Short mmCIF file of C-alpha atoms in Angstrom, two decimals:
data_model
loop_
_atom_site.label_atom_id
_atom_site.label_comp_id
_atom_site.label_asym_id
_atom_site.label_seq_id
_atom_site.Cartn_x
_atom_site.Cartn_y
_atom_site.Cartn_z
CA MET A 1418 -53.35 39.49 25.15
CA LYS A 1419 -49.28 40.84 24.87
CA ILE A 1420 -48.73 44.00 24.14
CA TYR A 1421 -45.19 44.70 22.84
CA ALA A 1422 -42.97 48.51 23.11
CA ILE A 1423 -40.10 48.99 20.59
CA SER A 1424 -36.93 51.04 20.86
CA ASP A 1425 -36.50 54.00 18.31
CA ILE A 1426 -34.16 53.15 15.74
CA HIS A 1427 -32.61 56.12 15.84
CA GLY A 1428 -29.44 56.17 13.25
CA TYR A 1429 -31.21 53.48 10.72
CA ILE A 1430 -31.92 55.84 8.12
CA GLU A 1431 -31.69 53.17 5.36
CA GLU A 1432 -33.52 50.67 7.44
CA PHE A 1433 -36.25 53.82 7.57
CA ASN A 1434 -36.48 54.66 4.52
CA THR A 1435 -37.03 50.63 3.19
CA ALA A 1436 -40.28 50.92 5.47
CA LEU A 1437 -41.21 54.23 4.19
CA SER A 1438 -40.86 52.91 0.46
CA TYR A 1439 -44.15 50.43 0.97
CA ILE A 1440 -45.97 52.98 1.68
CA ASP A 1441 -48.32 55.26 -1.04
CA LEU A 1442 -47.18 58.75 1.09
CA ASP A 1443 -48.63 60.48 -1.52
CA ASP A 1444 -52.29 58.40 -0.88
CA GLU A 1445 -54.22 60.70 0.83
CA LYS A 1446 -56.00 58.10 2.82
CA TYR A 1447 -52.74 57.47 4.90
CA ILE A 1448 -51.74 60.80 5.38
CA LYS A 1449 -55.21 62.22 7.19
CA TRP A 1450 -54.91 58.80 8.85
CA MET A 1451 -51.61 59.52 10.31
CA ARG A 1452 -52.72 62.90 11.22
CA SER A 1453 -55.69 61.15 13.43
CA LEU A 1454 -53.70 59.50 15.52
CA GLU A 1455 -53.06 60.43 19.45
CA LEU A 1456 -49.50 61.29 20.11
CA PHE A 1457 -49.74 58.16 22.70
CA TYR A 1458 -51.64 54.71 23.72
CA MET A 1459 -53.35 54.24 26.73
CA THR A 1460 -54.37 51.00 28.12
CA ASP A 1461 -56.11 50.78 31.95
CA LYS A 1462 -52.86 50.58 33.64
CA GLN A 1463 -50.21 52.03 31.00
CA ILE A 1464 -49.03 55.16 28.89
CA TYR A 1465 -47.03 54.31 25.85
CA VAL A 1466 -45.39 57.98 24.84
CA HIS A 1467 -42.52 58.33 22.58
CA ALA A 1468 -41.26 61.08 25.35
CA GLY A 1469 -43.46 61.09 28.31
CA VAL A 1470 -46.25 63.05 29.62
CA ASP A 1471 -46.45 66.27 31.87
CA GLU A 1472 -46.89 63.76 35.28
CA GLU A 1473 -47.49 67.33 37.25
CA ALA A 1474 -50.61 67.41 35.68
CA ASP A 1475 -51.72 64.31 37.42
CA ASP A 1476 -54.74 62.69 35.90
CA LEU A 1477 -54.84 65.98 33.45
CA TRP A 1478 -51.78 64.37 31.86
CA LYS A 1479 -54.13 63.59 28.02
CA TYR A 1480 -55.34 67.75 28.36
CA GLY A 1481 -52.26 69.32 30.01
CA THR A 1482 -48.98 67.81 28.09
CA SER A 1483 -48.36 69.65 25.09
CA GLU A 1484 -47.25 68.05 21.52
CA GLU A 1485 -43.80 68.47 22.07
CA MET A 1486 -43.68 67.28 25.66
CA PHE A 1487 -45.23 63.97 24.48
CA CYS A 1488 -42.43 63.71 21.38
CA GLU A 1489 -39.77 65.89 22.92
CA LYS A 1490 -39.94 65.83 26.95
CA TYR A 1491 -36.23 66.39 28.38
CA PRO A 1492 -35.19 65.32 31.10
CA PRO A 1493 -36.65 62.05 31.34
CA THR A 1494 -38.93 61.72 34.42
CA THR A 1495 -38.34 58.62 36.82
CA GLY A 1496 -40.51 57.52 40.51
CA GLU A 1497 -43.89 57.00 41.28
CA PHE A 1498 -47.08 57.94 38.77
CA TYR A 1499 -50.89 56.75 38.58
CA MET A 1500 -50.36 54.64 35.78
CA ASP A 1501 -46.67 53.11 34.11
CA ILE A 1502 -45.31 55.41 31.27
CA ILE A 1503 -43.54 53.33 28.55
CA ALA A 1504 -41.27 55.73 26.80
CA GLY A 1505 -38.44 56.03 24.55
CA HIS A 1506 -36.60 59.25 23.07
CA ILE A 1507 -34.25 59.10 25.65
CA GLY A 1508 -31.45 56.52 25.57
CA THR A 1509 -31.02 54.23 28.58
CA ALA A 1510 -27.66 54.60 28.96
CA MET A 1511 -28.44 57.89 29.92
CA VAL A 1512 -31.63 57.13 32.07
CA SER A 1513 -29.76 54.74 34.27
CA GLY A 1514 -26.02 56.58 34.39
CA ASP A 1515 -24.75 53.85 32.84
CA PRO A 1516 -23.19 54.48 29.63
CA ASP A 1517 -22.57 50.93 28.39
CA PHE A 1518 -26.25 50.12 29.41
CA HIS A 1519 -28.63 49.61 26.65
CA GLY A 1520 -31.42 47.40 27.88
CA ILE A 1521 -34.70 48.52 28.92
CA PHE A 1522 -34.11 50.40 32.54
CA HIS A 1523 -36.96 50.25 35.15
CA ASP A 1524 -37.06 53.11 37.74
CA GLY A 1525 -38.53 50.29 40.07
CA LYS A 1526 -41.68 52.52 40.37
CA SER A 1527 -44.07 53.91 36.98
CA HIS A 1528 -41.19 53.90 34.47
CA TYR A 1529 -39.56 52.19 31.70
CA TYR A 1530 -37.25 53.63 29.35
CA ILE A 1531 -37.00 51.35 25.98
CA ASP A 1532 -34.29 53.48 23.44
CA GLY A 1533 -31.36 51.36 24.04
CA THR A 1534 -29.63 53.60 21.22
CA VAL A 1535 -29.68 50.74 18.55
CA SER A 1536 -27.00 52.68 16.60
CA ILE A 1537 -24.32 51.70 19.24
CA SER A 1538 -26.06 48.37 20.79
CA GLY A 1539 -27.37 46.46 17.36
CA ARG A 1540 -29.54 45.04 19.55
CA ILE A 1541 -33.77 46.28 19.46
CA PRO A 1542 -34.66 46.29 23.06
CA VAL A 1543 -38.77 45.12 23.11
CA LEU A 1544 -40.81 45.73 25.70
CA MET A 1545 -43.88 42.65 26.35
CA TYR A 1546 -46.77 43.38 28.53
CA ASP A 1547 -49.15 40.48 29.11
CA THR A 1548 -52.72 41.30 30.02
CA GLU A 1549 -53.97 38.77 31.84
CA SER A 1550 -50.96 38.00 34.08
CA GLY A 1551 -50.00 41.78 34.29
CA LYS A 1552 -46.31 41.49 34.27
CA TYR A 1553 -43.59 43.02 31.85
CA SER A 1554 -40.87 40.97 30.38
CA ARG A 1555 -37.79 42.01 28.21
CA LEU A 1556 -37.62 40.02 24.69
CA ASN A 1557 -34.17 39.04 23.47
CA SER A 1558 -33.77 40.62 20.19
#
């Protein structure tokens, strides 16, 4: 199986509104379903989250991470964690320290940041994880 993580598309309001137009937001079943979703997706090896988790809580991060941290964590964390964390929210130019970098940033340890500032780069970074090989790859978009 392959798992795909796609960058945020900050700045693309028209495209976002078009996507929303396909959803009947007045239908209570969709609203109920969206409210029932977790603020993260987890596999045996990864945490997919918008901004980040409370890593100081270690293996209790699910219980120790506030909604604000899931959605707005700042500054980003790098370094070793017992699971890989795939997050957006913070532009990879900022995380990498290179103002011209808008690809997928991996800190060489446990963190992948995928917000490539699409409004500047014109590209949507896509990270793929192959569960059979256990390897990540970057897809061209």
